Amino acid sequence: MATGRFGVGETLGALNAALRPPPPPSGPGGSVWFKENSARNLRSRDFLAPRGALQALFGDGQVPKDILDGVAALEGPGVPPIQKCTQTQAGLALQLERPTVFEQVLSSLRGYVAPQPTSSTSEHSIILDCVSLHGPKGPDALSLSQLRAVLVADHLAQALRTQGVTVYQVPAVQDPGLRDFLQQLKVSWPSASETSSAPESTVALKEVLRDHAAVPTEDLPPGVVCKVSLKEFLEQQPGLEGFDPNLDICLVTEDQLGALTELQEAAQHHPRNVPLSHSDKHLVCGPVKVVGSPTPLSAPQYYRLRQSQMREASVLKYGVDFVQDDSWNEIIGALTSAAVKFEMLSTAHRSQMSLDLEHTSISTKGTKSGAFVMYNCARLATLFDGYQRGVEQAFSFLGLYPAFPDVSELDFSLLRDEGEWLLLFNGIIPFPEVLSQSAQLHVSSPGIQITANTKAVCKFLVHLSMDFSSYYNRVHILGEPQPHLFGQMFARLQLMRAVQEVFHSALATLHLPPLSQI
């Protein structure tokens, strides 16, 4: 039987290897199997090798019995136990031993909800230089396209850290107003009050630049340290790429000097035992196009608009008196930050994105919004709060819920609802791979540009929220306080605990705190 954490990638790899007959076919060597995701298909199978792929491998599409038996008996690291593998009209259908999978996953949650980084990722460090934060500008000068770049960099930094990568973020934010705005948005970026460049480093760098100065320093305008001939410098640096060949004289200001000093210190002061990749890569963010606004909108104006819309939506849902409570200011702030981040991060970072300012999907009813995700996270908190009150209020009208038993005493064969398997198979099991994909950077690839899967976590959370919401609206998880129903209730609560921890871990990569009420 398979041991350790189950993985979709490991399972697909093992299934592909088991299905290919010796010698390997001369056709394409891509994956034959794929994981099912839809509720409809998951009713009868978990993995499928489509009929067309089988015909490419076996001519008539009929899998030899010995290979079929080998797939059905497949075991290995990361591979969950298999119940059956059958040839169908659609292809080769494989179904897992679901009660055993439930038991093994829900009995060892830590490997899924808080996966440990691999040794290959924990031995690297990266410097993230967010160009949109350079210069002494305040928040009102931050455009929506620049805000998008900041949010991408902030999420990428945290995603990399979850994989054990050491990340240095530059430049430190100088303007107090911009620092406060980013904190309001739940962006974790160093500020000038937290980091300060050593004066001797700045002086030393200034002297180096002046040695390459193209004109005498006494002829420079105020605020300019020196003029440097970039064309001459680049000619002396073979192998550099991604620079405009028409570059010539550059004015180096005090602000640019400070940014260079930060980069230099980040490169010099990282841990000696952690190799720093010196590959210079550009992660490009596409522009933000605004629909419904005749004039350009700054980042704070956009935030205030979404905040106002979120408050209005909350008043309509819960009533004006309820939303006037002081605690709702914090809730509205968290919902607004979530709405902004999901809007900005749900599109591939290289693509242009459109913002519809009149779009109402930021409410908790919009299934693709960050507010919808936060709302369902709060529903889980309410669920466990309700269970705890049932335990503590022994003589309440609802009766008594017993204390939660040890996980080893739970009967996971009682989890038979298709929504429960959706949450486990599409949410909990794949989550470690989602985190890994969101932090995957091919720094050794050719070319100056690089891409990152910065939309992976938002996309995952939206689908998890939809699956959870559908299940929660249909199934009474706590149930009546009857002893014969407690077994199923506890199995469901353990599943909900796993879903909640996945929510919390995923939201942490976005620096979004989970809500306890809404």
Tab-separated table of C-alpha atoms in Angstrom, residues 154-164 435 438-439 457 509:
chain	number	residue	atom	x	y	z
A	154	ASP	CA	3.852	40.470	-2.914
A	155	HIS	CA	2.011	37.204	-3.585
A	156	LEU	CA	4.975	35.686	-5.411
A	157	ALA	CA	7.281	36.525	-2.498
A	158	GLN	CA	5.025	34.727	-0.016
A	159	ALA	CA	4.437	31.770	-2.348
A	160	LEU	CA	8.197	31.342	-2.719
A	161	ARG	CA	8.657	31.468	1.063
A	162	THR	CA	6.128	28.663	1.558
A	163	GLN	CA	8.447	26.549	-0.605
A	164	GLY	CA	11.456	27.402	1.544
A	435	LEU	CA	1.379	25.854	-3.750
A	438	SER	CA	2.402	29.117	-7.687
A	439	ALA	CA	6.085	29.391	-6.708
A	457	VAL	CA	-3.996	30.111	-5.687
A	509	THR	CA	-0.012	33.310	0.598
